[in-house]
Amino acid sequence: MTPSALPVIAPEFVSELPVEAAALVRAYQQASKADSTVRAYRSDVQVFQAWCERFGFRSLPASPETVAAFLVHEAEAGRSASTIGRRLAAISYGHKLGKATDPTDDEDVRATMKGIRRRVGTAPTQKAAATVDILQMLLARTSPDTLTGKRDRALLALGFAGAFRRSELVALDVEDLREDPEGLRVMVRRSKVDQEGRGFEKAIPTGRYIQPVRLVREWLAAAAITEGPVFRPVSRSGRVRGNCAQLVSQPARLTDRSVANIIKAYCAAAGLDASTFGAHSLRAGYITTAAERGADLARIMDQSGHRDPRTVVGYIRRANAFKGHSGSGFL
């Protein structure tokens, strides 16, 4: 199995098509999965292929015994159950696209994965929530006099206020922002829960304390951004990348990883343990803060875009763990 085999169809089928048609088919197949999923699957396929080459096994088609042994190797190497499960899904997806028998359907492979989940455990590692108090600490470390500072202030504030996933945040274009007397209406055109691209809107209030709308406006005005990506890289010399005339057709855009790096940098500057924070911290922080302030579950979900209330209830339980505690009257 080669890394390029993952997001494409069987080579023998592609070879029967004209080059242009085959390229279009590949493009649409890749669009069937989120970009982040495709990147993760490619990485997982590369790991599996390297392991097979090391021990002399065939990766496509792979035997159930090979896959089971690979899963055990990953578990012994300290990989989490979620990572191993994703790699198993990548192997399955690659075989299906390659029109090969899927070895992950074998009962021995299923039993191996079940045993790994029991032994390794499946509890996810939660990133610390950047609640409103922490967010204010981060904003205080930004420099309002530089373009980088203005961008980071806007990114932190908007990411928090909209409970955005990082992929949603970096995908925003100026055209997705619509002025409203009470703030901004932000159109999320594609999301983890909206792979078909129907889009949904988030309301961002003007606010009194964080004032996310003001910070976004200040960044766009200072960077002279009137269309295209909202959040862009800024060079060390203080120039916004992608604002040059020759790059208008494809202006630069911050990456998912950039969001995590920015948050970690300001957490470190604020004296916090940056390793416990990540790109998800802004989203978790909004939900946690809203839960602490007694916001209604449905209204929290309106902002976060969650479809399954169980996920949000988990945040609410953690936020209110000590409120009305059953032992508060006698412990």
mmCIF file of C-alpha atoms in Angstrom:
data_model
loop_
_atom_site.group_PDB
_atom_site.id
_atom_site.type_symbol
_atom_site.label_atom_id
_atom_site.label_comp_id
_atom_site.label_asym_id
_atom_site.label_seq_id
_atom_site.Cartn_x
_atom_site.Cartn_y
_atom_site.Cartn_z
ATOM 1 C CA MET A 1 0.000 0.000 0.000
ATOM 2 C CA THR A 2 1.527 3.298 -1.007
ATOM 3 C CA PRO A 3 0.670 6.627 0.644
ATOM 4 C CA SER A 4 -0.934 7.825 -2.580
ATOM 5 C CA ALA A 5 -3.144 4.734 -2.743
ATOM 6 C CA LEU A 6 -5.315 5.948 0.085
ATOM 7 C CA PRO A 7 -7.410 8.746 -1.460
ATOM 8 C CA VAL A 8 -7.649 7.246 -4.935
ATOM 9 C CA ILE A 9 -9.488 4.389 -6.553
ATOM 10 C CA ALA A 10 -8.076 1.107 -7.790
ATOM 11 C CA PRO A 11 -5.116 1.661 -10.138
ATOM 12 C CA GLU A 12 -6.510 -0.755 -12.723
ATOM 13 C CA PHE A 13 -9.717 1.290 -12.938
ATOM 14 C CA VAL A 14 -7.938 4.614 -13.150
ATOM 15 C CA SER A 15 -5.717 3.331 -15.950
ATOM 16 C CA GLU A 16 -8.811 2.749 -18.093
ATOM 17 C CA LEU A 17 -9.786 6.425 -17.908
ATOM 18 C CA PRO A 18 -8.326 9.414 -19.712
ATOM 19 C CA VAL A 19 -5.821 11.308 -17.564
ATOM 20 C CA GLU A 20 -8.164 14.271 -17.040
ATOM 21 C CA ALA A 21 -11.105 12.061 -16.052
ATOM 22 C CA ALA A 22 -8.978 10.009 -13.659
ATOM 23 C CA ALA A 23 -7.760 13.196 -11.969
ATOM 24 C CA LEU A 24 -11.346 14.370 -11.488
ATOM 25 C CA VAL A 25 -12.369 11.025 -9.996
ATOM 26 C CA ARG A 26 -9.465 11.191 -7.545
ATOM 27 C CA ALA A 27 -10.426 14.750 -6.562
ATOM 28 C CA TYR A 28 -14.016 13.782 -5.820
ATOM 29 C CA GLN A 29 -12.966 10.702 -3.878
ATOM 30 C CA GLN A 30 -10.663 12.792 -1.724
ATOM 31 C CA ALA A 31 -13.561 15.200 -1.099
ATOM 32 C CA SER A 32 -15.564 12.299 0.374
ATOM 33 C CA LYS A 33 -13.434 12.642 3.502
ATOM 34 C CA ALA A 34 -12.546 15.767 5.471
ATOM 35 C CA ASP A 35 -9.087 17.175 4.695
ATOM 36 C CA SER A 36 -7.933 16.453 8.236
ATOM 37 C CA THR A 37 -9.115 12.838 7.925
ATOM 38 C CA VAL A 38 -7.299 12.372 4.625
ATOM 39 C CA ARG A 39 -4.071 13.751 6.125
ATOM 40 C CA ALA A 40 -4.378 11.466 9.152
ATOM 41 C CA TYR A 41 -5.136 8.420 7.008
ATOM 42 C CA ARG A 42 -2.140 9.119 4.763
ATOM 43 C CA SER A 43 0.113 9.324 7.788
ATOM 44 C CA ASP A 44 -1.326 6.095 9.190
ATOM 45 C CA VAL A 45 -0.840 4.306 5.875
ATOM 46 C CA GLN A 46 2.789 5.408 5.787
ATOM 47 C CA VAL A 47 3.328 4.002 9.299
ATOM 48 C CA PHE A 48 1.712 0.701 8.332
ATOM 49 C CA GLN A 49 3.678 0.453 5.096
ATOM 50 C CA ALA A 50 6.990 1.180 6.846
ATOM 51 C CA TRP A 51 6.239 -1.476 9.462
ATOM 52 C CA CYS A 52 5.401 -4.029 6.780
ATOM 53 C CA GLU A 53 8.593 -3.269 4.865
ATOM 54 C CA ARG A 54 10.642 -3.581 8.039
ATOM 55 C CA PHE A 55 9.339 -7.054 8.814
ATOM 56 C CA GLY A 56 8.862 -8.279 5.246
ATOM 57 C CA PHE A 57 5.058 -8.304 5.139
ATOM 58 C CA ARG A 58 2.827 -7.264 2.269
ATOM 59 C CA SER A 59 0.783 -4.120 2.926
ATOM 60 C CA LEU A 60 -1.719 -4.361 0.047
ATOM 61 C CA PRO A 61 -3.431 -6.677 0.175
ATOM 62 C CA ALA A 62 -2.504 -7.352 3.783
ATOM 63 C CA SER A 63 -3.438 -10.512 5.633
ATOM 64 C CA PRO A 64 -5.512 -10.371 8.850
ATOM 65 C CA GLU A 65 -2.511 -11.808 10.714
ATOM 66 C CA THR A 66 -0.320 -8.953 9.480
ATOM 67 C CA VAL A 67 -2.845 -6.337 10.548
ATOM 68 C CA ALA A 68 -3.340 -7.928 13.978
ATOM 69 C CA ALA A 69 0.423 -8.050 14.550
ATOM 70 C CA PHE A 70 0.721 -4.393 13.522
ATOM 71 C CA LEU A 71 -1.994 -3.361 15.979
ATOM 72 C CA VAL A 72 -0.234 -5.193 18.815
ATOM 73 C CA HIS A 73 3.058 -3.531 17.864
ATOM 74 C CA GLU A 74 1.421 -0.111 18.047
ATOM 75 C CA ALA A 75 -0.129 -0.890 21.426
ATOM 76 C CA GLU A 76 3.206 -2.067 22.809
ATOM 77 C CA ALA A 77 4.794 1.129 21.475
ATOM 78 C CA GLY A 78 2.432 3.144 23.677
ATOM 79 C CA ARG A 79 -0.029 4.392 21.078
ATOM 80 C CA SER A 80 -3.460 5.367 22.363
ATOM 81 C CA ALA A 81 -6.497 3.256 21.547
ATOM 82 C CA SER A 82 -7.942 6.102 19.474
ATOM 83 C CA THR A 83 -4.769 6.365 17.370
ATOM 84 C CA ILE A 84 -4.667 2.610 16.791
ATOM 85 C CA GLY A 85 -8.356 2.616 15.905
ATOM 86 C CA ARG A 86 -7.784 5.379 13.355
ATOM 87 C CA ARG A 87 -4.902 3.452 11.804
ATOM 88 C CA LEU A 88 -7.130 0.413 11.541
ATOM 89 C CA ALA A 89 -9.747 2.544 9.766
ATOM 90 C CA ALA A 90 -7.083 3.873 7.377
ATOM 91 C CA ILE A 91 -5.989 0.330 6.484
ATOM 92 C CA SER A 92 -9.620 -0.641 5.879
ATOM 93 C CA TYR A 93 -10.293 2.425 3.750
ATOM 94 C CA GLY A 94 -7.173 1.859 1.669
ATOM 95 C CA HIS A 95 -8.123 -1.754 0.926
ATOM 96 C CA LYS A 96 -11.658 -0.792 -0.062
ATOM 97 C CA LEU A 97 -10.406 1.870 -2.455
ATOM 98 C CA GLY A 98 -7.913 -0.634 -3.837
ATOM 99 C CA LYS A 99 -10.734 -3.128 -4.451
ATOM 100 C CA ALA A 100 -8.916 -5.601 -2.201
ATOM 101 C CA THR A 101 -10.396 -7.853 0.483
ATOM 102 C CA ASP A 102 -10.569 -5.883 3.713
ATOM 103 C CA PRO A 103 -8.465 -7.702 6.347
ATOM 104 C CA THR A 104 -9.946 -5.600 9.150
ATOM 105 C CA ASP A 105 -13.268 -7.465 8.772
ATOM 106 C CA ASP A 106 -11.607 -10.618 10.108
ATOM 107 C CA GLU A 107 -12.804 -11.763 13.526
ATOM 108 C CA ASP A 108 -9.225 -12.150 14.825
ATOM 109 C CA VAL A 109 -8.480 -8.518 13.972
ATOM 110 C CA ARG A 110 -11.669 -7.392 15.719
ATOM 111 C CA ALA A 111 -10.760 -9.432 18.796
ATOM 112 C CA THR A 112 -7.254 -7.945 18.813
ATOM 113 C CA MET A 113 -8.629 -4.410 18.672
ATOM 114 C CA LYS A 114 -11.143 -5.186 21.415
ATOM 115 C CA GLY A 115 -8.351 -6.492 23.620
ATOM 116 C CA ILE A 116 -6.280 -3.381 22.973
ATOM 117 C CA ARG A 117 -9.163 -1.135 24.002
ATOM 118 C CA ARG A 118 -9.585 -3.057 27.239
ATOM 119 C CA ARG A 119 -5.896 -3.084 28.084
ATOM 120 C CA VAL A 120 -4.900 0.396 26.881
ATOM 121 C CA GLY A 121 -8.171 2.099 27.766
ATOM 122 C CA THR A 122 -10.234 4.443 25.648
ATOM 123 C CA ALA A 123 -10.537 7.527 27.821
ATOM 124 C CA PRO A 124 -9.557 10.527 25.662
ATOM 125 C CA THR A 125 -6.875 12.955 26.790
ATOM 126 C CA GLN A 126 -8.692 16.212 27.401
ATOM 127 C CA LYS A 127 -6.953 19.476 26.621
ATOM 128 C CA ALA A 128 -7.372 22.135 29.288
ATOM 129 C CA ALA A 129 -10.252 24.499 28.707
ATOM 130 C CA ALA A 130 -9.280 28.125 28.089
ATOM 131 C CA THR A 131 -12.161 29.594 30.081
ATOM 132 C CA VAL A 132 -12.972 33.283 29.924
ATOM 133 C CA ASP A 133 -10.576 34.074 32.789
ATOM 134 C CA ILE A 134 -7.726 32.279 31.031
ATOM 135 C CA LEU A 135 -8.647 33.895 27.713
ATOM 136 C CA GLN A 136 -8.319 37.333 29.273
ATOM 137 C CA MET A 137 -4.862 36.351 30.533
ATOM 138 C CA LEU A 138 -3.869 35.348 26.985
ATOM 139 C CA LEU A 139 -5.269 38.521 25.439
ATOM 140 C CA ALA A 140 -3.298 40.573 27.947
ATOM 141 C CA ARG A 141 -0.078 39.024 26.558
ATOM 142 C CA THR A 142 -0.801 40.058 22.971
ATOM 143 C CA SER A 143 0.608 43.243 21.487
ATOM 144 C CA PRO A 144 -2.133 45.521 20.124
ATOM 145 C CA ASP A 145 0.462 47.648 18.320
ATOM 146 C CA THR A 146 1.662 44.981 15.875
ATOM 147 C CA LEU A 147 -0.081 43.145 13.058
ATOM 148 C CA THR A 148 0.792 39.808 14.624
ATOM 149 C CA GLY A 149 -0.674 40.948 17.915
ATOM 150 C CA LYS A 150 -3.850 42.255 16.296
ATOM 151 C CA ARG A 151 -4.303 39.017 14.378
ATOM 152 C CA ASP A 152 -3.743 36.872 17.443
ATOM 153 C CA ARG A 153 -6.140 38.965 19.531
ATOM 154 C CA ALA A 154 -8.822 38.554 16.876
ATOM 155 C CA LEU A 155 -8.155 34.830 16.473
ATOM 156 C CA LEU A 156 -8.257 34.097 20.203
ATOM 157 C CA ALA A 157 -11.372 36.196 20.805
ATOM 158 C CA LEU A 158 -13.333 34.961 17.794
ATOM 159 C CA GLY A 159 -12.244 31.346 18.288
ATOM 160 C CA PHE A 160 -13.544 31.508 21.849
ATOM 161 C CA ALA A 161 -16.729 33.495 21.156
ATOM 162 C CA GLY A 162 -17.784 31.183 18.343
ATOM 163 C CA ALA A 163 -16.669 27.957 20.055
ATOM 164 C CA PHE A 164 -15.006 27.243 16.726
ATOM 165 C CA ARG A 165 -13.180 24.105 15.759
ATOM 166 C CA ARG A 166 -9.746 25.113 14.509
ATOM 167 C CA SER A 167 -10.559 23.877 10.997
ATOM 168 C CA GLU A 168 -13.625 26.125 10.959
ATOM 169 C CA LEU A 169 -11.658 29.100 12.229
ATOM 170 C CA VAL A 170 -8.857 29.004 9.659
ATOM 171 C CA ALA A 171 -11.358 28.354 6.839
ATOM 172 C CA LEU A 172 -13.204 31.631 7.428
ATOM 173 C CA ASP A 173 -13.230 34.179 4.620
ATOM 174 C CA VAL A 174 -14.215 37.836 4.865
ATOM 175 C CA GLU A 175 -17.251 36.958 2.767
ATOM 176 C CA ASP A 176 -18.426 34.707 5.603
ATOM 177 C CA LEU A 177 -18.737 37.659 7.998
ATOM 178 C CA ARG A 178 -21.954 39.641 7.918
ATOM 179 C CA GLU A 179 -22.478 42.759 9.993
ATOM 180 C CA ASP A 180 -25.424 42.825 12.374
ATOM 181 C CA PRO A 181 -26.616 45.588 14.739
ATOM 182 C CA GLU A 182 -25.800 43.264 17.649
ATOM 183 C CA GLY A 183 -22.476 41.935 16.383
ATOM 184 C CA LEU A 184 -21.455 39.586 13.571
ATOM 185 C CA ARG A 185 -23.144 36.699 11.837
ATOM 186 C CA VAL A 186 -20.511 34.176 10.794
ATOM 187 C CA MET A 187 -21.248 31.535 8.169
ATOM 188 C CA VAL A 188 -19.437 28.229 8.701
ATOM 189 C CA ARG A 189 -19.439 26.778 5.199
ATOM 190 C CA ARG A 190 -17.965 23.397 6.019
ATOM 191 C CA SER A 191 -17.509 21.632 9.309
ATOM 192 C CA LYS A 192 -16.753 18.250 10.850
ATOM 193 C CA VAL A 193 -20.502 17.804 11.346
ATOM 194 C CA ASP A 194 -21.409 19.280 7.952
ATOM 195 C CA GLN A 195 -19.277 17.472 5.383
ATOM 196 C CA GLU A 196 -21.819 18.148 2.639
ATOM 197 C CA GLY A 197 -21.172 21.872 2.943
ATOM 198 C CA ARG A 198 -24.715 23.038 3.655
ATOM 199 C CA GLY A 199 -23.322 25.604 6.080
ATOM 200 C CA PHE A 200 -24.672 27.033 9.312
ATOM 201 C CA GLU A 201 -24.490 30.407 11.003
ATOM 202 C CA LYS A 202 -22.999 31.460 14.321
ATOM 203 C CA ALA A 203 -23.926 34.689 16.066
ATOM 204 C CA ILE A 204 -21.033 36.597 17.644
ATOM 205 C CA PRO A 205 -22.276 39.279 20.071
ATOM 206 C CA THR A 206 -20.491 42.631 20.231
ATOM 207 C CA GLY A 207 -19.689 41.914 23.872
ATOM 208 C CA ARG A 208 -18.560 44.104 26.758
ATOM 209 C CA TYR A 209 -15.486 42.330 28.093
ATOM 210 C CA ILE A 210 -13.810 40.272 25.365
ATOM 211 C CA GLN A 211 -15.301 42.335 22.527
ATOM 212 C CA PRO A 212 -14.527 39.827 19.766
ATOM 213 C CA VAL A 213 -16.258 41.815 17.029
ATOM 214 C CA ARG A 214 -14.131 44.917 17.674
ATOM 215 C CA LEU A 215 -10.919 42.881 17.669
ATOM 216 C CA VAL A 216 -11.801 41.209 14.365
ATOM 217 C CA ARG A 217 -12.596 44.563 12.764
ATOM 218 C CA GLU A 218 -9.329 46.063 14.016
ATOM 219 C CA TRP A 219 -7.306 43.189 12.561
ATOM 220 C CA LEU A 220 -8.986 43.313 9.150
ATOM 221 C CA ALA A 221 -8.614 47.086 8.929
ATOM 222 C CA ALA A 222 -4.950 47.099 10.006
ATOM 223 C CA ALA A 223 -4.101 44.247 7.614
ATOM 224 C CA ALA A 224 -6.085 45.822 4.756
ATOM 225 C CA ILE A 225 -7.959 42.563 4.233
ATOM 226 C CA THR A 226 -11.203 43.078 2.334
ATOM 227 C CA GLU A 227 -11.697 39.616 0.855
ATOM 228 C CA GLY A 228 -10.385 36.088 1.094
ATOM 229 C CA PRO A 229 -8.988 34.407 4.237
ATOM 230 C CA VAL A 230 -9.609 36.226 7.505
ATOM 231 C CA PHE A 231 -6.578 34.826 9.310
ATOM 232 C CA ARG A 232 -3.251 34.937 7.445
ATOM 233 C CA PRO A 233 0.415 34.504 8.269
ATOM 234 C CA VAL A 234 2.409 37.609 9.201
ATOM 235 C CA SER A 235 6.120 37.692 8.359
ATOM 236 C CA ARG A 236 8.810 38.605 10.889
ATOM 237 C CA SER A 237 9.102 41.958 9.161
ATOM 238 C CA GLY A 238 5.436 42.610 9.914
ATOM 239 C CA ARG A 239 3.995 42.058 6.442
ATOM 240 C CA VAL A 240 0.766 40.135 5.898
ATOM 241 C CA ARG A 241 1.501 37.242 3.576
ATOM 242 C CA GLY A 242 -0.892 36.892 0.693
ATOM 243 C CA ASN A 243 -1.749 40.569 0.348
ATOM 244 C CA CYS A 244 0.523 41.045 -2.677
ATOM 245 C CA ALA A 245 -1.121 41.523 -6.047
ATOM 246 C CA GLN A 246 0.386 38.345 -7.487
ATOM 247 C CA LEU A 247 -1.134 36.283 -4.691
ATOM 248 C CA VAL A 248 -4.672 37.643 -4.843
ATOM 249 C CA SER A 249 -5.945 34.491 -6.553
ATOM 250 C CA GLN A 250 -4.577 32.273 -3.770
ATOM 251 C CA PRO A 251 -3.947 34.331 -0.637
ATOM 252 C CA ALA A 252 -2.161 32.688 2.263
ATOM 253 C CA ARG A 253 -4.172 31.179 5.087
ATOM 254 C CA LEU A 254 -3.217 30.085 8.589
ATOM 255 C CA THR A 255 -3.124 26.329 9.094
ATOM 256 C CA ASP A 256 -4.799 24.199 11.753
ATOM 257 C CA ARG A 257 -1.402 23.736 13.403
ATOM 258 C CA SER A 258 -0.878 27.510 13.552
ATOM 259 C CA VAL A 259 -3.903 27.879 15.832
ATOM 260 C CA ALA A 260 -2.494 25.382 18.322
ATOM 261 C CA ASN A 261 0.948 27.019 18.211
ATOM 262 C CA ILE A 262 -0.487 30.478 18.832
ATOM 263 C CA ILE A 263 -2.524 29.306 21.824
ATOM 264 C CA LYS A 264 0.410 27.409 23.327
ATOM 265 C CA ALA A 265 2.738 30.394 22.881
ATOM 266 C CA TYR A 266 0.446 32.748 24.795
ATOM 267 C CA CYS A 267 -0.254 30.136 27.473
ATOM 268 C CA ALA A 268 3.496 29.838 28.042
ATOM 269 C CA ALA A 269 3.802 33.636 28.166
ATOM 270 C CA ALA A 270 1.036 33.716 30.771
ATOM 271 C CA GLY A 271 2.914 31.227 32.954
ATOM 272 C CA LEU A 272 0.561 28.324 32.226
ATOM 273 C CA ASP A 273 1.559 24.787 31.335
ATOM 274 C CA ALA A 274 1.354 25.084 27.549
ATOM 275 C CA SER A 275 1.518 21.311 27.069
ATOM 276 C CA THR A 276 -1.977 20.974 28.538
ATOM 277 C CA PHE A 277 -3.511 23.447 26.083
ATOM 278 C CA GLY A 278 -4.214 23.107 22.385
ATOM 279 C CA ALA A 279 -6.358 24.356 19.525
ATOM 280 C CA HIS A 280 -9.429 22.733 21.106
ATOM 281 C CA SER A 281 -8.946 24.750 24.308
ATOM 282 C CA LEU A 282 -10.824 27.810 23.005
ATOM 283 C CA ARG A 283 -13.853 25.734 22.047
ATOM 284 C CA ALA A 284 -13.757 23.817 25.323
ATOM 285 C CA GLY A 285 -13.282 27.086 27.199
ATOM 286 C CA TYR A 286 -16.405 28.684 25.749
ATOM 287 C CA ILE A 287 -18.557 25.622 26.461
ATOM 288 C CA THR A 288 -17.189 25.307 29.995
ATOM 289 C CA THR A 289 -17.667 29.001 30.760
ATOM 290 C CA ALA A 290 -21.197 28.985 29.348
ATOM 291 C CA ALA A 291 -22.010 25.921 31.461
ATOM 292 C CA GLU A 292 -20.585 27.551 34.585
ATOM 293 C CA ARG A 293 -22.784 30.607 33.951
ATOM 294 C CA GLY A 294 -25.873 28.414 33.683
ATOM 295 C CA ALA A 295 -26.459 28.697 29.932
ATOM 296 C CA ASP A 296 -29.091 26.409 28.458
ATOM 297 C CA LEU A 297 -27.798 23.195 26.832
ATOM 298 C CA ALA A 298 -29.617 23.875 23.556
ATOM 299 C CA ARG A 299 -28.195 27.390 23.342
ATOM 300 C CA ILE A 300 -24.655 26.123 23.980
ATOM 301 C CA MET A 301 -25.123 23.606 21.174
ATOM 302 C CA ASP A 302 -26.365 26.382 18.877
ATOM 303 C CA GLN A 303 -23.005 28.087 19.264
ATOM 304 C CA SER A 304 -20.726 25.073 19.329
ATOM 305 C CA GLY A 305 -22.442 23.278 16.476
ATOM 306 C CA HIS A 306 -22.539 19.981 18.363
ATOM 307 C CA ARG A 307 -25.108 17.479 17.121
ATOM 308 C CA ASP A 308 -24.819 15.045 20.017
ATOM 309 C CA PRO A 309 -25.854 16.536 23.372
ATOM 310 C CA ARG A 310 -23.878 13.875 25.243
ATOM 311 C CA THR A 311 -20.617 15.587 24.307
ATOM 312 C CA VAL A 312 -21.776 18.940 25.681
ATOM 313 C CA VAL A 313 -23.238 17.314 28.802
ATOM 314 C CA GLY A 314 -19.737 15.998 29.513
ATOM 315 C CA TYR A 315 -18.406 19.576 29.587
ATOM 316 C CA ILE A 316 -21.308 20.690 31.785
ATOM 317 C CA ARG A 317 -20.679 17.908 34.289
ATOM 318 C CA ARG A 318 -17.006 18.798 34.563
ATOM 319 C CA ALA A 319 -17.816 22.503 34.914
ATOM 320 C CA ASN A 320 -20.401 21.875 37.635
ATOM 321 C CA ALA A 321 -18.656 18.968 39.371
ATOM 322 C CA PHE A 322 -18.709 20.693 42.768
ATOM 323 C CA LYS A 323 -22.040 22.530 42.460
ATOM 324 C CA GLY A 324 -24.713 20.894 44.564
ATOM 325 C CA HIS A 325 -22.300 18.070 45.388
ATOM 326 C CA SER A 326 -24.003 15.155 47.144
ATOM 327 C CA GLY A 327 -21.442 15.282 49.924
ATOM 328 C CA SER A 328 -21.310 19.055 50.410
ATOM 329 C CA GLY A 329 -23.443 18.914 53.560
ATOM 330 C CA PHE A 330 -21.401 16.391 55.470
ATOM 331 C CA LEU A 331 -17.868 16.137 54.059
#
